[in-house]
Coordinates of C-alpha atoms in Angstrom, one line a residue:
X23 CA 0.0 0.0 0.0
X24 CA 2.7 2.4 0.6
X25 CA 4.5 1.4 -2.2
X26 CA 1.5 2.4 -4.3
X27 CA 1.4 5.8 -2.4
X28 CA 5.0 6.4 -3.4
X29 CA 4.4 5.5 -6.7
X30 CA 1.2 8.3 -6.7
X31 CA 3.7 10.8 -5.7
X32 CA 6.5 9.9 -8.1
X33 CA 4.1 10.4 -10.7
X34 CA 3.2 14.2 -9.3
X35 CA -0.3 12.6 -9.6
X36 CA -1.0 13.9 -6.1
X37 CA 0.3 17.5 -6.7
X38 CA -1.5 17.8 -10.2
X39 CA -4.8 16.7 -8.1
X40 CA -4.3 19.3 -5.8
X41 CA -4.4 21.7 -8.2
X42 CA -6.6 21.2 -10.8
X43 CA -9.3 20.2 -7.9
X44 CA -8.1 24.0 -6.3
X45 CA -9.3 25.6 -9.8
X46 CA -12.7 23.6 -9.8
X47 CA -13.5 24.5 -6.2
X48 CA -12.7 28.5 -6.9
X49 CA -15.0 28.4 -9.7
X50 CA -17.4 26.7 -8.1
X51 CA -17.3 28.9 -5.2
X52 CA -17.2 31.7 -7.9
X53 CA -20.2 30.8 -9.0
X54 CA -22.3 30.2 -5.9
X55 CA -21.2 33.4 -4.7
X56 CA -22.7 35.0 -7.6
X57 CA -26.1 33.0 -7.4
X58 CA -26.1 34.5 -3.9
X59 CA -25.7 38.1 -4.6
X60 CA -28.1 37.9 -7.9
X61 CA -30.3 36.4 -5.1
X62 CA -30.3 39.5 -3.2
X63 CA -30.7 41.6 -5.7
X64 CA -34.1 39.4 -6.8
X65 CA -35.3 37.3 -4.8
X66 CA -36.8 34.6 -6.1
X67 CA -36.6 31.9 -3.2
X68 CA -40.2 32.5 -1.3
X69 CA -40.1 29.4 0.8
X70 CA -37.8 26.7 2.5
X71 CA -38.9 24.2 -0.1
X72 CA -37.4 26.2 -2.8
X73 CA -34.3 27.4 -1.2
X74 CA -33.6 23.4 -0.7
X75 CA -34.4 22.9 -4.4
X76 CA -32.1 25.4 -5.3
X77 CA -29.4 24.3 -3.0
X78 CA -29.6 20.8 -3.3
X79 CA -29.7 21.3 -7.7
X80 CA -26.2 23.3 -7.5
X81 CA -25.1 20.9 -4.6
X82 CA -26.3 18.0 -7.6
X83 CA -24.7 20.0 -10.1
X84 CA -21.5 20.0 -8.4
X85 CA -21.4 16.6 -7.3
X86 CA -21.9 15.7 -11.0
X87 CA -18.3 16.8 -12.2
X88 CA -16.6 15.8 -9.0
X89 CA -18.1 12.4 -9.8
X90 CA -15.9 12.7 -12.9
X91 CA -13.1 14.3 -11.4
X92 CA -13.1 11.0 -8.9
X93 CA -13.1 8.6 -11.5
X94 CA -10.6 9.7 -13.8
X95 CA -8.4 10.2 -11.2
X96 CA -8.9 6.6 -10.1
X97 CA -9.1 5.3 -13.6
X98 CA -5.7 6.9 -14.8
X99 CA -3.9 6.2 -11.3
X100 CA -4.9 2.9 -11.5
X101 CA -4.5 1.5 -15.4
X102 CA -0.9 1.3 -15.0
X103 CA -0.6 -0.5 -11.7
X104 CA -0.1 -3.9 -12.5
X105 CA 1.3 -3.9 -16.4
X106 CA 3.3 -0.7 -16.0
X107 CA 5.1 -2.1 -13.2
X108 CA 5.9 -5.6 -15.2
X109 CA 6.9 -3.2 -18.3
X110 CA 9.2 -1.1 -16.2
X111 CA 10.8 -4.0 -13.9
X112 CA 9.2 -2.9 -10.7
X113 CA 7.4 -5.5 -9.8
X114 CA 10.5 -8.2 -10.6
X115 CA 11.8 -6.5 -7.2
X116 CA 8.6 -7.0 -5.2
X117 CA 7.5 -10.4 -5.7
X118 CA 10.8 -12.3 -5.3
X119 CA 9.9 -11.1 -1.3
X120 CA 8.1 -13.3 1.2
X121 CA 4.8 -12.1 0.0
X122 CA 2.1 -14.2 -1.5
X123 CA 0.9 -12.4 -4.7
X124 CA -2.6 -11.8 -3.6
X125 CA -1.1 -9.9 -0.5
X126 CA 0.7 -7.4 -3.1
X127 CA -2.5 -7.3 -5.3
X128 CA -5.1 -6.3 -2.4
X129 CA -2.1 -4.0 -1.1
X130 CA -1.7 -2.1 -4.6
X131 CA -5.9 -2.2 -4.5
X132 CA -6.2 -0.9 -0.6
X133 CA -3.3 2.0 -1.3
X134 CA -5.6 2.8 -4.7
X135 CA -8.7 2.6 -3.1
X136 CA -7.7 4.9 -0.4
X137 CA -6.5 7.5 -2.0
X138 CA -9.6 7.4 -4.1
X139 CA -11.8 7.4 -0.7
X140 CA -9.8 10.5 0.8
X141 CA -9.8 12.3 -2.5
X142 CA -13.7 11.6 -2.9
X143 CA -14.4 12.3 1.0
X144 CA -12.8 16.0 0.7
X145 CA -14.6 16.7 -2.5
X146 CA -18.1 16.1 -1.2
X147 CA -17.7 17.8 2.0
X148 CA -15.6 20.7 0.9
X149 CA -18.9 21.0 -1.7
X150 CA -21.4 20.3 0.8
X151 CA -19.8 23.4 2.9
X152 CA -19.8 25.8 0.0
X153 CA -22.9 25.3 -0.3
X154 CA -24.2 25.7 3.0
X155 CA -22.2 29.0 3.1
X156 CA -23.1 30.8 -0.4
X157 CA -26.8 29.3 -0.5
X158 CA -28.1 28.4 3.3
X159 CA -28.7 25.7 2.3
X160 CA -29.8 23.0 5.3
X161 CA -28.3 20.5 6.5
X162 CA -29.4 17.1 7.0
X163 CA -26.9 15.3 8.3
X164 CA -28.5 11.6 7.6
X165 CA -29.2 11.9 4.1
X166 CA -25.7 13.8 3.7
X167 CA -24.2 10.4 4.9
X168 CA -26.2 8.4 3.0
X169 CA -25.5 9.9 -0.2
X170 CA -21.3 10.2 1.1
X171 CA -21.3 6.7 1.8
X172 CA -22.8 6.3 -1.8
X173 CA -20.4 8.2 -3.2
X174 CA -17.2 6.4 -1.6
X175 CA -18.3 3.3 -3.4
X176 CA -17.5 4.6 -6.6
X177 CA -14.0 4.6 -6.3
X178 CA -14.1 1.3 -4.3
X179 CA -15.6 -0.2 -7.5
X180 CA -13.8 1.5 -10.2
X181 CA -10.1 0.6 -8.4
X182 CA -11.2 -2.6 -8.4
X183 CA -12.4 -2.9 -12.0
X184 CA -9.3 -1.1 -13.1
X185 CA -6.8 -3.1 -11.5
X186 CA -8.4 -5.9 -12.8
X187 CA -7.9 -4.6 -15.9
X188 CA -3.9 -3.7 -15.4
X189 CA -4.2 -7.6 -14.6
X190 CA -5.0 -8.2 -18.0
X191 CA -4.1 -5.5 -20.6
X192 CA -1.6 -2.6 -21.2
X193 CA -1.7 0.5 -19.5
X194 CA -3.7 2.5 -22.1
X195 CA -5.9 -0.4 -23.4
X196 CA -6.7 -0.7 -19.8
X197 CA -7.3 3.2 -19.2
X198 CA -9.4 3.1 -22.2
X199 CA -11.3 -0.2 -21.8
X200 CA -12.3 1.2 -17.8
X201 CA -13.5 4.8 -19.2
X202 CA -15.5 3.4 -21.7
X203 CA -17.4 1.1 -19.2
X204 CA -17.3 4.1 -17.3
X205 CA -19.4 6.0 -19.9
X206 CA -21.4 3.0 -20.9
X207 CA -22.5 3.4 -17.8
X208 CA -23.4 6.9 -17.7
X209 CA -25.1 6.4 -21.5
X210 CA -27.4 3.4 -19.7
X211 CA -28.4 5.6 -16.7
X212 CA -29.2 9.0 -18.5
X213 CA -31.1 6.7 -21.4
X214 CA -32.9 5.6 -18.6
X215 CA -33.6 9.0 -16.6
X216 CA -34.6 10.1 -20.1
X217 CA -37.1 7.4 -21.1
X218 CA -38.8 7.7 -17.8
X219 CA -39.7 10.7 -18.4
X220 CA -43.4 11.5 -17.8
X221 CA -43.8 7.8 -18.1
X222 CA -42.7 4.1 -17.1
X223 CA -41.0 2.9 -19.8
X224 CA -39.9 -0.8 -19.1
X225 CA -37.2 -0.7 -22.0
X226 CA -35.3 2.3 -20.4
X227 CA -35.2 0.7 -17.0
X228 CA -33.6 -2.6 -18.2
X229 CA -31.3 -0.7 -20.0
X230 CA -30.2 1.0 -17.1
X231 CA -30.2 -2.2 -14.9
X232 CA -27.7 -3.9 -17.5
X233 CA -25.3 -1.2 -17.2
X234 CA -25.8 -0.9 -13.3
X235 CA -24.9 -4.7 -12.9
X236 CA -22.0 -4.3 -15.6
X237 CA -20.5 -1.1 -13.8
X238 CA -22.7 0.0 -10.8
X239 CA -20.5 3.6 -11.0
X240 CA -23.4 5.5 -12.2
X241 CA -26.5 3.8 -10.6
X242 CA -24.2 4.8 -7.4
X243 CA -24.3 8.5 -8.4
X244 CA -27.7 8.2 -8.5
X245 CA -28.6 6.9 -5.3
X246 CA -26.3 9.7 -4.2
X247 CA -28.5 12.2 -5.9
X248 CA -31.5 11.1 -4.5
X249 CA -30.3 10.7 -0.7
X250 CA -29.5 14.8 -1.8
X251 CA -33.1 16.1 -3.2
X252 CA -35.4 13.3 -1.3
X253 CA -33.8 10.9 1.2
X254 CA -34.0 13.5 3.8
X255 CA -38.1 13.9 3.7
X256 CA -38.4 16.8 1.9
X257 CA -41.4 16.3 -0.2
X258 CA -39.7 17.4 -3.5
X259 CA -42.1 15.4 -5.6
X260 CA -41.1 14.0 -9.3
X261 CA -41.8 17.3 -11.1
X262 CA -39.1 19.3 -8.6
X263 CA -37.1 16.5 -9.4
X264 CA -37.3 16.5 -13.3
X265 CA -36.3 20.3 -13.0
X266 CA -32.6 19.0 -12.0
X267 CA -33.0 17.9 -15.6
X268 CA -30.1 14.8 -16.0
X269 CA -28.6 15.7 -12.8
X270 CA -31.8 13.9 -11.1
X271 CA -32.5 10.8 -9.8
X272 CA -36.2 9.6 -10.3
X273 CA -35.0 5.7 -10.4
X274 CA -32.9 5.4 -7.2
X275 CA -31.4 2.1 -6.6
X276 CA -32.2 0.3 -3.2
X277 CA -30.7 -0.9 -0.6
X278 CA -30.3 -4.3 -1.7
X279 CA -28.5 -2.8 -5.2
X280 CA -26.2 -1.8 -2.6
X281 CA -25.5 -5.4 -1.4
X282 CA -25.0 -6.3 -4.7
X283 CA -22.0 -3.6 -5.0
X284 CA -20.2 -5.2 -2.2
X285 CA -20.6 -8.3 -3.8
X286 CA -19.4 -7.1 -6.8
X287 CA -16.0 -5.3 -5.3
X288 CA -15.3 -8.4 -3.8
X289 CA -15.8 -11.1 -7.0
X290 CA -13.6 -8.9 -8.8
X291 CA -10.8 -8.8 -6.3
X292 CA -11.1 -12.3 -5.7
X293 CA -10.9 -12.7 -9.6
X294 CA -8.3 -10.2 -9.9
X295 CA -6.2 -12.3 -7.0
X296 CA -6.3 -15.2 -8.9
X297 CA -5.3 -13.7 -12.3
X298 CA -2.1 -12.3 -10.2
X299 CA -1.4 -15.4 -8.9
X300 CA -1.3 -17.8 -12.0
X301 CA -0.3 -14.6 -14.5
X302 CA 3.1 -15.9 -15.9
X303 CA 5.3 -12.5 -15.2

C-alpha cells in the first residue's frame, strides 16, 4: 500500500490533483457566490422548499463533475498498476519477497482505493460546505451520509475494475477499456432517466439495470443524488425533481442494489487475485 502511495507521488499525480481540484473549487465557489448576490438583488426563493431545491440542484450539479473528477483520477492512477510495473521492472523486485501475490494485489488495491476514498471524501464535504455558506442551504446530516457513503463506493468499484484490468491489458488499453465502461455506464443511466420521463418505460429501465450490474458507477451517483433532493423527507415530488434535468435521480437504486455492489468489489478482487497469482510474469 505504501509502495502504491509512493508511486502516486512519483508520478506528481497527487500535486497535479491538488491543483486542478483548487481551480474547480474556486470556480465553483465563484459561481455560488454569484447566485447569492443575484439572489439579493431578486429574490426569487419565497419558501424553505425552494431554497432546498435550489441548494440541493447546484449541490447536484456539483457533485456531477466531481463524480468525474473521482473517476478519472482513479481510472488513470490505476490503469498502469499492475502492467506498467511488469513493463518497467518494478514489480520483478517485489515479488521475489516473502509475500504471496494476492497480498501485493489487495495491497496495490487498498493504497488505490484509499486515496480514491480521501480524494472523494474532501470533494463532497468541501462541496457540501460551499454550499451551505453561499446558498443556506440545510443541513441534513442523515441523508448527507447516505449519499457520502454512496459516493465512496465509486472509487471502491472503479479501483477494483481497473486493476483488474492492469491484470489483464496494457496500460492504455486498460485506461481506455475502464473509461468506456465508465461512460457505458453513464449512456445506460441518463437513457434511462430520459425514457422515464413522464412515463414508465420498461425498456429504459432494463437498460439501465444492464449497465448498473455491468459497472454500478453511475447507478451509485444516482442513489447519491437522491439521498440529496429526497432521502432526507423533503417532499420534493417527481416534477421538482425533473427540473434537476439529467442531474436527477427519479430511479434510485435500493438498498439491496447496494449489497450487490459489495458483492461485486469483492468477486472482482477475488478474480483479480487469482489472475495475479497464476499470471506468468
Amino acid at each position: 500500500m505504501l509502495l502504491t502511495w509512493r508511486e502516486i507521488l512519483r508520478r506528481r499525480v497527487f500535486l497535479v490533483t491538488v491543483l486542478l481540484t483548487s481551480v474547480f473549487l474556486i470556480l465553483y465557489g465563484w459561481g455560488l457566490s454569484y447566485v447569492a448576490r443575484a439572489g439579493e438583488r431578486a429574490p426569487s426563493v419565497s419558501n424553505l422548499l425552494d431554497q432546498y431545491l435550489q441548494g440541493a440542484g447546484l449541490l447536484v450539479a456539483g457533485v456531477f463533475f466531481a463524480n468525474f473528477m473521482v473517476a478519472f483520477l482513479v481510472i488513470f492512477s490505476s490503469a498502469g498498476t499492475i502492467s506498467g510495473e511488469i513493463e518497467s521492472g518494478i514489480l520483478y523486485s517485489i515479488l521475489p519477497r516473502p509475500v504471496e501475490r494476492w497480498q501485493v494485489y489487495l495491497g496495490k488495491w487498498a493504497g488505490l482505493a484509499i486515496w480514491g476514498l480521501l480524494y472523494a471524501g474532501v470533494l463532497f464535504w468541501a462541496l457540501v460546505w460551499m454550499v451551505h455558506l453561499f446558498l443556506d442551504f440545510p443541513l441534513d446530516m442523515t441523508s448527507l451520509l447516505r449519499a457520502f457513503v454512496a459516493l465512496e463506493l465509486i472509487p471502491l468499484v472503479l479501483s477494483a475494475v481497473t486493476l483488474l484490468g492492469s491484470a489483464y491489458l496494457p496500460t492504455l488499453g486498460n485506461g481506455v477499456a475502464v473509461t468506456l465502461l465508465y461512460g457505458l455506464a453513464l449512456l445506460g443511466g441518463l437513457m434511462e432517466q430520459f425514457m422515464s420521463v413522464g412515463s414508465s418505460s420498461s425498456a429504459g429501465e432494463r437498460i439501465g439495470l444492464v449497465t448498473s450490474l455491468l459497472m454500478p458507477s453511475d447507478a451509485l451517483y444516482r442513489r447519491m443524488v437522491y439521498e440529496v433532493t429526497a432521502g432526507s423527507g423533503i417532499p420534493v415530488g417527481d416534477s421538482a425533481a425533473r427540473m434537476l434535468g439529467p442531474f436527477a435521480s427519479l430511479n434510485a437504486p435500493s438498498d439491496a442494489f447496494l449489497v450487490y455492489v459489495g458483492v461485486y468489489i469483492v468477486a472482482v478482487l477475488l478474480w483479480g487475485c487469482l489472475r495475479f497469482t497464476w499470471r506468468d510474469i
